[in-house]
Coordinates of C-alpha atoms in Angstrom, one line a residue:
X492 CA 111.6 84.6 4.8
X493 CA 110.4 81.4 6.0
X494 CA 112.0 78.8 8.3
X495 CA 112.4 75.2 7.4
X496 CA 111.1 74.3 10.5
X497 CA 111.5 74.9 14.6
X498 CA 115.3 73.5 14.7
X499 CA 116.0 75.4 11.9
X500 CA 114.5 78.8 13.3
X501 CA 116.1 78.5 16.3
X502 CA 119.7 77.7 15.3
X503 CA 119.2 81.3 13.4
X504 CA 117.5 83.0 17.0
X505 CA 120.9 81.4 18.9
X506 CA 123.3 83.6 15.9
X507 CA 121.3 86.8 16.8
X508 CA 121.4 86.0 20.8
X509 CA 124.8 85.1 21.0
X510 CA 126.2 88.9 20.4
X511 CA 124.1 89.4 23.8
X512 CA 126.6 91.0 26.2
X513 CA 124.4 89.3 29.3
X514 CA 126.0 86.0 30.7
X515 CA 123.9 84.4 33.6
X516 CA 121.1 83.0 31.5
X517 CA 118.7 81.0 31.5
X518 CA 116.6 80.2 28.3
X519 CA 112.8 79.3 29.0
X520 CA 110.4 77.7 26.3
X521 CA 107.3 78.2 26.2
X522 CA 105.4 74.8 25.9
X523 CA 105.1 73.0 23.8
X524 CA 106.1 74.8 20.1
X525 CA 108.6 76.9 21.6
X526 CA 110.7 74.2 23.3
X527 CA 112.3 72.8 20.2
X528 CA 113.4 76.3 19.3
X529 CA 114.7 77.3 22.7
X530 CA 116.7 73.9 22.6
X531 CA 118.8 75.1 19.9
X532 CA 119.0 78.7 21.5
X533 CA 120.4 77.1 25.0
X534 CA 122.7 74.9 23.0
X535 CA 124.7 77.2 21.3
X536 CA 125.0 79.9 23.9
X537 CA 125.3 77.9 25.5
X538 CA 122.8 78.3 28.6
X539 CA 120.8 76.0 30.8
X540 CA 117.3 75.3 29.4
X541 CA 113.9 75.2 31.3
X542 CA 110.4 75.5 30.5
X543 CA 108.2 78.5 31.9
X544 CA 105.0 76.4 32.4
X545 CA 102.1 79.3 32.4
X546 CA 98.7 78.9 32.4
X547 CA 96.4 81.6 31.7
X548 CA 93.4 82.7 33.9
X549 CA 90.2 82.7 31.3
X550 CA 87.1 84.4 32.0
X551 CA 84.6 81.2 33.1
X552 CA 81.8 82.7 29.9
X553 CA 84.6 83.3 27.7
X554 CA 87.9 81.0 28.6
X555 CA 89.6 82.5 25.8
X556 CA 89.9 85.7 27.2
X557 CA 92.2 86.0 29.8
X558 CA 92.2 87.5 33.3
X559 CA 95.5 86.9 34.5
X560 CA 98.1 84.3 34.2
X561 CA 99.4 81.7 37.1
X562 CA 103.2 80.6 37.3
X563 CA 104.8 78.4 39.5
X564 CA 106.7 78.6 42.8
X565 CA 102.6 81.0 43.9
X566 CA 103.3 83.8 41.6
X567 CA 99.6 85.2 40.1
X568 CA 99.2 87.8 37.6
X569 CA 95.7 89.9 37.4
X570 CA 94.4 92.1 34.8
X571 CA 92.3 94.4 36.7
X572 CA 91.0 95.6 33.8
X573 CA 89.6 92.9 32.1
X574 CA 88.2 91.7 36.2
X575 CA 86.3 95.0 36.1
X576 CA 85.3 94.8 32.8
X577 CA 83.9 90.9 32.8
X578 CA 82.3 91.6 36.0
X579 CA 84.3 88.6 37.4
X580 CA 83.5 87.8 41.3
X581 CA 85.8 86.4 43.4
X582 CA 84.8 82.9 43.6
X583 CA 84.5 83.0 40.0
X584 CA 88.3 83.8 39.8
X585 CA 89.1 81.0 42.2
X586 CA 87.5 78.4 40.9
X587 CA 89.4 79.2 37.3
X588 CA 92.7 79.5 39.7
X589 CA 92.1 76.5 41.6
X590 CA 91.4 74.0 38.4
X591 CA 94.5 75.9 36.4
X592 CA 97.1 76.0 39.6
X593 CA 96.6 72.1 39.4
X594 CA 97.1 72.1 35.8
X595 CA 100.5 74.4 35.9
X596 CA 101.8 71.4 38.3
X597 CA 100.8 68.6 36.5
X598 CA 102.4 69.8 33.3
X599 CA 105.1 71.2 35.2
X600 CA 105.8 68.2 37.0
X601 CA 105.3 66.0 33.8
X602 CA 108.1 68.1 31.8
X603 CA 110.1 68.8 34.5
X604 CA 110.3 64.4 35.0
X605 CA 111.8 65.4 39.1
X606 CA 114.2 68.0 37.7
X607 CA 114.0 71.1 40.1
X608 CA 113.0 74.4 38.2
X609 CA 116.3 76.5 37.6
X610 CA 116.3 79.7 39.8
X611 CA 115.8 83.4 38.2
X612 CA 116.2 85.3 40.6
X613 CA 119.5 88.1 39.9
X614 CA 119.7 85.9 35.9
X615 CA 118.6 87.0 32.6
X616 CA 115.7 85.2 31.7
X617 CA 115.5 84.5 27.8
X618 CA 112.0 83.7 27.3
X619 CA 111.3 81.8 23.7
X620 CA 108.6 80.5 21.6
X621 CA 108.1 79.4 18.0
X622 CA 106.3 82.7 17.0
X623 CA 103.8 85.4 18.5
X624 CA 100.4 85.8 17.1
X625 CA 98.6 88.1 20.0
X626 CA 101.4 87.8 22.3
X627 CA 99.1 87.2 25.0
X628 CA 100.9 83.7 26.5
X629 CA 104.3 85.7 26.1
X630 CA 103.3 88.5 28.2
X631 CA 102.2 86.2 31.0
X632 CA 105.2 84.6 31.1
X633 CA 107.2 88.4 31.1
X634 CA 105.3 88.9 34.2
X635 CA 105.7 85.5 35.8
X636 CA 109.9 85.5 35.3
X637 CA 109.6 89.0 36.6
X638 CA 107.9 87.7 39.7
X639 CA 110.0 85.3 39.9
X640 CA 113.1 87.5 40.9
X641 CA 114.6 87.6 37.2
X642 CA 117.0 90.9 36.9
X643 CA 115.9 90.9 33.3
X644 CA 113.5 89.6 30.7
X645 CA 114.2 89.3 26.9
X646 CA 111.8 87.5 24.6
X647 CA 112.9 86.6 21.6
X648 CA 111.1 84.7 18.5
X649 CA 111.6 83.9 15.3
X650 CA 108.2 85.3 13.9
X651 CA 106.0 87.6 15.2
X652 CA 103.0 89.9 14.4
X653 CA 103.9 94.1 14.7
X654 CA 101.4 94.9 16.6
X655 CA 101.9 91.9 19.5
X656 CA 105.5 92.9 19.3
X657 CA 104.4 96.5 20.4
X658 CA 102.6 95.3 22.9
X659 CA 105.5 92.7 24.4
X660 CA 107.6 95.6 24.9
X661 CA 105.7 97.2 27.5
X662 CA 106.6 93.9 29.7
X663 CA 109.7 92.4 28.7
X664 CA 113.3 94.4 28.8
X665 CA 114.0 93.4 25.1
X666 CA 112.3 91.9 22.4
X667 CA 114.7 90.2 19.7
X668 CA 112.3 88.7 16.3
X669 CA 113.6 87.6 13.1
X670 CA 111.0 88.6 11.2
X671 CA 108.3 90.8 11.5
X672 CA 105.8 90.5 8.4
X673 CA 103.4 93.0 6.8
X674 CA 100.6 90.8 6.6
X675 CA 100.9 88.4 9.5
X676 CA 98.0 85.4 9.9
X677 CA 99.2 82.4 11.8
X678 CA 102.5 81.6 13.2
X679 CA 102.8 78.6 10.8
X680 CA 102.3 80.2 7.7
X681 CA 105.8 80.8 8.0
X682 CA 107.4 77.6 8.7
X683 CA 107.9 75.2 5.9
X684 CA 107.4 71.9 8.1
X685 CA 105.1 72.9 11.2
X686 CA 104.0 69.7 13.1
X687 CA 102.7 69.6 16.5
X688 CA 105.0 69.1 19.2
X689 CA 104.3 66.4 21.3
X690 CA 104.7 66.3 25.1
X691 CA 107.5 63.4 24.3
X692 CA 108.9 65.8 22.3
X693 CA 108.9 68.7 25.4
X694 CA 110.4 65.9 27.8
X695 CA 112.8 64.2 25.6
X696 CA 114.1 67.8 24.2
X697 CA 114.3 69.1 28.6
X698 CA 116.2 65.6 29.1
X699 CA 118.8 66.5 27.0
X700 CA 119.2 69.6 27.6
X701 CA 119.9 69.1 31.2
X702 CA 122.5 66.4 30.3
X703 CA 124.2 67.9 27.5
X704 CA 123.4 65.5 25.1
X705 CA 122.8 66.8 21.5
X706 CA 121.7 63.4 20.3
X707 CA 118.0 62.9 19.6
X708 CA 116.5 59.9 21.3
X709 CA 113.9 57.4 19.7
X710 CA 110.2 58.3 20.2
X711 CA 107.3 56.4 19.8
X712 CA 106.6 54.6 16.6
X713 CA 103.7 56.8 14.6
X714 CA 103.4 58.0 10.9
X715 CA 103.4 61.8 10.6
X716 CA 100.8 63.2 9.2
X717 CA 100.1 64.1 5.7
X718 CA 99.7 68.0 7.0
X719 CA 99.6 69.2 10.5
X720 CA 100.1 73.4 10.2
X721 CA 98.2 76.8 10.5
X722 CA 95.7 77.9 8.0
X723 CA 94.3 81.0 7.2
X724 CA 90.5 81.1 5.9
X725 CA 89.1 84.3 3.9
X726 CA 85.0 84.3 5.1
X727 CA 83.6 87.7 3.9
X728 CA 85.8 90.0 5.0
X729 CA 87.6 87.9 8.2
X730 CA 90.3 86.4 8.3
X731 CA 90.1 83.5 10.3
X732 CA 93.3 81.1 12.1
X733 CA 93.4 77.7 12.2
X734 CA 95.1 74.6 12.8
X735 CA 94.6 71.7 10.2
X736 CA 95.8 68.1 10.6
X737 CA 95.5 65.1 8.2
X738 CA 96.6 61.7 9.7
X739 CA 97.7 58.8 7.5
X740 CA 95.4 57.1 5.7
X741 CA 92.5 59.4 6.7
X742 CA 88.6 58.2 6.9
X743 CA 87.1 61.9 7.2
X744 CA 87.4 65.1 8.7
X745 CA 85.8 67.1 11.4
X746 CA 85.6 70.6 11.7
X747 CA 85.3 72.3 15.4
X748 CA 83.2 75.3 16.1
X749 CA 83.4 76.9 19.1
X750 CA 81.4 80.2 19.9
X751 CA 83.8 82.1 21.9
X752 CA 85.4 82.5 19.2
X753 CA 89.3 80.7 19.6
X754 CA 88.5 77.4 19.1
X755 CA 91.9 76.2 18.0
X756 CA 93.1 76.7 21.4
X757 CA 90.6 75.4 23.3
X758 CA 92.4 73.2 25.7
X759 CA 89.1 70.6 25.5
X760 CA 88.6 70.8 21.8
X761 CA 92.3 69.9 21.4
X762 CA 91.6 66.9 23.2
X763 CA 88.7 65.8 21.7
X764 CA 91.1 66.6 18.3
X765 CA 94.1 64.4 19.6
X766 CA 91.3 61.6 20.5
X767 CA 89.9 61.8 16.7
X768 CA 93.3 61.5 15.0
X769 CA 94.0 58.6 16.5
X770 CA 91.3 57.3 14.7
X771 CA 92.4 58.5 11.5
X772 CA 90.2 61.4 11.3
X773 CA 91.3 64.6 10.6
X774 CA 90.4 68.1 11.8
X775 CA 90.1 71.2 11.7
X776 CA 90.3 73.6 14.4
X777 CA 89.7 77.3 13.8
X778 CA 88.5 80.6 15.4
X779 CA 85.0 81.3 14.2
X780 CA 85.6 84.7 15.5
X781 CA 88.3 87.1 15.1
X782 CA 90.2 88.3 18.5
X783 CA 88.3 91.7 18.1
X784 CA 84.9 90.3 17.4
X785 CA 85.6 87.8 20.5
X786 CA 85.5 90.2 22.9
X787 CA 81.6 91.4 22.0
X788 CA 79.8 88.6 24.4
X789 CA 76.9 89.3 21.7
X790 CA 79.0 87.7 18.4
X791 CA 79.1 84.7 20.4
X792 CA 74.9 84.1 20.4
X793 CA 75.2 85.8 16.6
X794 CA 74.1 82.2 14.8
X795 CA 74.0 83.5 11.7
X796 CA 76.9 85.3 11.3
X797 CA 78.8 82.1 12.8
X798 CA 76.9 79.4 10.5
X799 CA 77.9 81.8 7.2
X800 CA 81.7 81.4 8.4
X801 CA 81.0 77.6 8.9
X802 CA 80.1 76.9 5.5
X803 CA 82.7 79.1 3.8
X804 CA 85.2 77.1 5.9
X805 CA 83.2 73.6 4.5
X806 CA 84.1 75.0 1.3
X807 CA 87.4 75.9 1.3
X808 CA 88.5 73.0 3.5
X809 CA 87.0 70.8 0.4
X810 CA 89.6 72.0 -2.2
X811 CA 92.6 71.4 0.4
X812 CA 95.2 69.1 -0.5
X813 CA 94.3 65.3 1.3
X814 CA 91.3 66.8 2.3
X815 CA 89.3 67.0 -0.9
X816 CA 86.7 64.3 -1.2
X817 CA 87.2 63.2 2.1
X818 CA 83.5 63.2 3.7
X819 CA 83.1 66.3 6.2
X820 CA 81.6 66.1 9.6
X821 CA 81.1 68.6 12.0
X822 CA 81.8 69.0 16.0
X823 CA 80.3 72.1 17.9
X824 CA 80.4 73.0 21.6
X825 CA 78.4 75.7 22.6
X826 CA 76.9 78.4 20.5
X827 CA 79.2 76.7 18.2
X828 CA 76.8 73.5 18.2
X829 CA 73.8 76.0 17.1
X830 CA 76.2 77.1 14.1
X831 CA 77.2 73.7 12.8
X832 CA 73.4 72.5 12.8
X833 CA 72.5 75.8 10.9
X834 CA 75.4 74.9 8.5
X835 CA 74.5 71.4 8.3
X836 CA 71.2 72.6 7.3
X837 CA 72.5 74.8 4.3
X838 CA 72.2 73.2 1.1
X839 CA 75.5 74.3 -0.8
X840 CA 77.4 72.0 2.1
X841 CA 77.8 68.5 2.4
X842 CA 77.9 67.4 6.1
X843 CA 78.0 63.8 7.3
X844 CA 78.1 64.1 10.6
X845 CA 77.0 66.6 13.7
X846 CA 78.4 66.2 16.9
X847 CA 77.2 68.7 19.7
X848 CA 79.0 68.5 23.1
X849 CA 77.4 70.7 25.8
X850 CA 75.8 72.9 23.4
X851 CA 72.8 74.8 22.3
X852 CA 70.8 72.9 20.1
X853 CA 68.0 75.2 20.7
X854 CA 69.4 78.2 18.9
X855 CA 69.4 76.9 15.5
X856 CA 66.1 77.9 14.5
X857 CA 63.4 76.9 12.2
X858 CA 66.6 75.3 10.6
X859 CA 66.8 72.6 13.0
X860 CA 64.1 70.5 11.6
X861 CA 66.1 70.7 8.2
X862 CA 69.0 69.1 9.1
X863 CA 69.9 65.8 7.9
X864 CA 73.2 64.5 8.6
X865 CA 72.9 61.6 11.8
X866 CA 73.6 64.1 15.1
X867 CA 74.9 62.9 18.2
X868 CA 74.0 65.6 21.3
X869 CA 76.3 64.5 24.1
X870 CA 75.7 66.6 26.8
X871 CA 77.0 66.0 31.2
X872 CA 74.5 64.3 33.4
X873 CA 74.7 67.5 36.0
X874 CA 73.7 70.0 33.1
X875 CA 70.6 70.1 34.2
X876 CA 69.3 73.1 32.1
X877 CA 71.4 72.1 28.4
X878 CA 70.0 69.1 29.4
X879 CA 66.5 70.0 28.7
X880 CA 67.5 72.1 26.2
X881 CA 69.0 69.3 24.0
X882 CA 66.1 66.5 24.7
X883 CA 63.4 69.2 23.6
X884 CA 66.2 70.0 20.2
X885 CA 66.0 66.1 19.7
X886 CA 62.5 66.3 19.3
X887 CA 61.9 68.6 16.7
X888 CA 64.8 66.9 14.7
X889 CA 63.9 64.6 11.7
X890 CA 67.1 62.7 11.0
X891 CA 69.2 60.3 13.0
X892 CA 69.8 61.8 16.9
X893 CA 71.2 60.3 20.0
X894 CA 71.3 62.1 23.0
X895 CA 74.0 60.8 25.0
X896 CA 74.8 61.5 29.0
X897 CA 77.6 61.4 30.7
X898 CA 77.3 60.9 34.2
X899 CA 78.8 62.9 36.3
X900 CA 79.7 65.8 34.3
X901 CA 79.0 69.3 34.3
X902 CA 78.6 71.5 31.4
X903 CA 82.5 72.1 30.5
X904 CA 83.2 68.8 31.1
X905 CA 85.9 69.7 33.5
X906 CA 85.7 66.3 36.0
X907 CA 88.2 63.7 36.0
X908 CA 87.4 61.4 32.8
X909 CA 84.3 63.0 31.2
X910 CA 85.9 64.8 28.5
X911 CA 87.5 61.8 27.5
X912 CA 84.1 59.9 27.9
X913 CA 82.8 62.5 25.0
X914 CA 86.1 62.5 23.1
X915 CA 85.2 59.0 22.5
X916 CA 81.3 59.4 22.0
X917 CA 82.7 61.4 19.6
X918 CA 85.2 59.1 17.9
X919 CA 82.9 56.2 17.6
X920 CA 79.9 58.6 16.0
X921 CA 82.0 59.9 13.1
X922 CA 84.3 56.5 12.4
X923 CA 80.6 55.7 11.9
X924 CA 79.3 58.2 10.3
X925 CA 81.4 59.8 7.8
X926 CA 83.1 57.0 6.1
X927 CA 81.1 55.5 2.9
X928 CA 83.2 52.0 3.1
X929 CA 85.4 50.6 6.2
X930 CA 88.3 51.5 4.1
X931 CA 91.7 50.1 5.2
X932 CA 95.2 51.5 4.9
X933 CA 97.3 50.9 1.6
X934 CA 99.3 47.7 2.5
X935 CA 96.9 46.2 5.3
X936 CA 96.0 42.2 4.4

């Protein structure tokens, strides 16, 4: 059964929860998609509503894989396993802790707008989200309302995948879902209407919660997009997720690929996508691995295998509704930059544009020489070694390449204003690029 969209879903979570016996609760979304459901869950308990702000602890090589999770108020949560197994050190662990502790607070402190967070300690913590794919955010926030003194933990979703739901179990008290699909892809593929939420949307939503007020309040002016959901792409035999958005009046569209595998929820190429729809571009985020394959450090240097899934992703993305004969450009960080110049290179695809940020040039091959679309390799100014790497790549490429530096920057981009430098190295290469005319919206004198 699908839901119309978040509101909807979670008007139907609030019918199930309200036959809860439990009374002292407190119902916690998980930011940002899961907010707009909890809000209807809190408001017909009715119950106060707060966001459980978690931020997971990736392993530096891999960021998708997590480590442990961090919550407010202190409270850490470490996977000894996956410590031993990644070989982590303990500096490596607190570097990731120290950058993520200081993002928890900012977005906590950003939602929250000076609202103190709402004590669990002896309450029943109703922990909700728009749907669970691996279940891996959902469990790290289990463990954090546990930590933080809650006398019991329920999750409860409208969608979810079997085996995530198995695995919530083991750390929450009760899991209540709405649906649990035989073949389960992407949390969107449910959901008739499945938009990004928007931090406006978190705060606004918070706002009036806390002051009772049902009545939505005006947001910024924008145009939704002509189609902003999850995808699912057959490439051989993997299924891969992704995240597709088509602004208004679109001039092209970039694809991400990302080595490690989830690219879609790679923090920085979210940015980088949120900088590119602004200028009317759309993209295309996906996981170029499965979760399975991720974990393999060796299917991330696997060119090849990445590149094939590249170009059956080109292919499919060119019969997709607003997408199709929009021109195609592609953005790679990483092995991922390796992939899209070996795809780039492959004749049955029609690429416009390559952007590489921090990547590996190097790895494409004897292919490199082949490729024609105009490149842009944008790479930090303190990256010493890609940094070589790309200017010798530059040199045994025969079409149009810039390599651009941004000062300052190391190789995840990670200091205060250098992503945002390449997000719009980025931006202006492509608007560039991939259009054929300077086309201007229907309307526009």
């Amino acid at each position: 059964m699908y839901f119309e969209n978040r509101a909807e879903a979670g008007r139907r979570l609030a019918e199930r929860l309200r036959t809860q016996p439990d009374t002292d609760v407190v119902v916690l979304g998980l930011p940002r998609g899961g907010i707009p459901v909890a809000f209807e869950v809190a408001w017909r308990l009715p119950a106060p509503l707060d966001v459980i702000v978690v931020r997971k602890l990736g392993v530096p090589h891999q960021p998708e894989l997590a480590f442990g999770a961090l919550g407010e108020d202190g409270v850490r949560v470490i996977n000894n396993i996956v410590v031993e197994r990644a070989d982590l050190s303990g500096t490596e662990m607190a570097r990731v802790e120290e950058r993520e502790r200081a993002e928890l607070n900012r977005r906590a402190a950003r939602f929250r707008s000076g609202r103190p967070r709402i004590p669990l300690r002896g309450r029943v913590a109703v922990i909700v989200d728009d749907g669970v794919a691996t279940g891996a955010t959902a469990r790290a926030a289990c463990q954090v309302a546990r930590a933080q003194g809650a006398a019991r933990v329920v999750v409860a979703v409208p969608v979810a995948a079997r085996d995530a739901l198995l695995r919530l179990q083991r750390e929450a008290d009760e899991v209540l879902c709405l649906e649990q699909p035989s073949f389960f892809y992407a949390v969107g593929q449910w959901y008739h209407h499945f938009e990004q939420t928007s931090d406006h949307e978190v705060i606004e939503l918070l706002a009036r919660a806390a002051a009772r007020d049902p009545r939505p309040q005006p947001g910024p002016d924008a145009d939704p997009p002509l189609r902003d959901d999850e995808v699912c792409v057959q490439a051989g035999k993997a299924m891969l997720s992704g995240h597709l958005t088509i602004p208004e009046h679109p001039i092209g569209v970039v694809v991400f690929a990302h080595g490690s595998g989830s690219s879609r929820h790679s923090p920085r190429n979210r940015h980088v996508a949120e900088v590119l729809q602004q200028a009317r571009l759309g993209t295309l985020l996906f996981d170029l691995l499965t979760t399975a394959e991720e974990v393999n450090r060796a299917n991330v240097f696997d060119i090849d295998l990445l590149a094939r899934r590249l170009v059956a992703v080109t292919d499919w993305l060119s019969g997709q509704e607003h997408a199709e004969g929009l021109p195609i450009g592609y953005f790679g960080a990483s092995t991922g930059a390796a992939a899209a110049l070996r795809a780039a290179a492959d004749p049955s695809v029609h690429v416009r544009a390559v952007v590489s940020r921090g990547g590996r040039p190097d790895l494409t091959g004897r292919a490199l020489s082949a490729v024609r679309a105009p490149t842009l390799l944008i790479v930090g100014g303190h990256d010493h070694l890609v940094m070589d790497l790309n200017r010798q790549a530059a040199k045994a490429m025969s079409c149009e390449t810039v390599l651009a530096e941004v000062p300052g920057a190391t190789h995840l981009f990670e200091e205060p204003g250098t992503l945002r430098q390449a997000a719009e190295l980025a931006r202006d290469w492509f608007t560039t690029r991939l259009p054929t005319t300077t086309a201007e919206p229907e309307g526009s004198a």
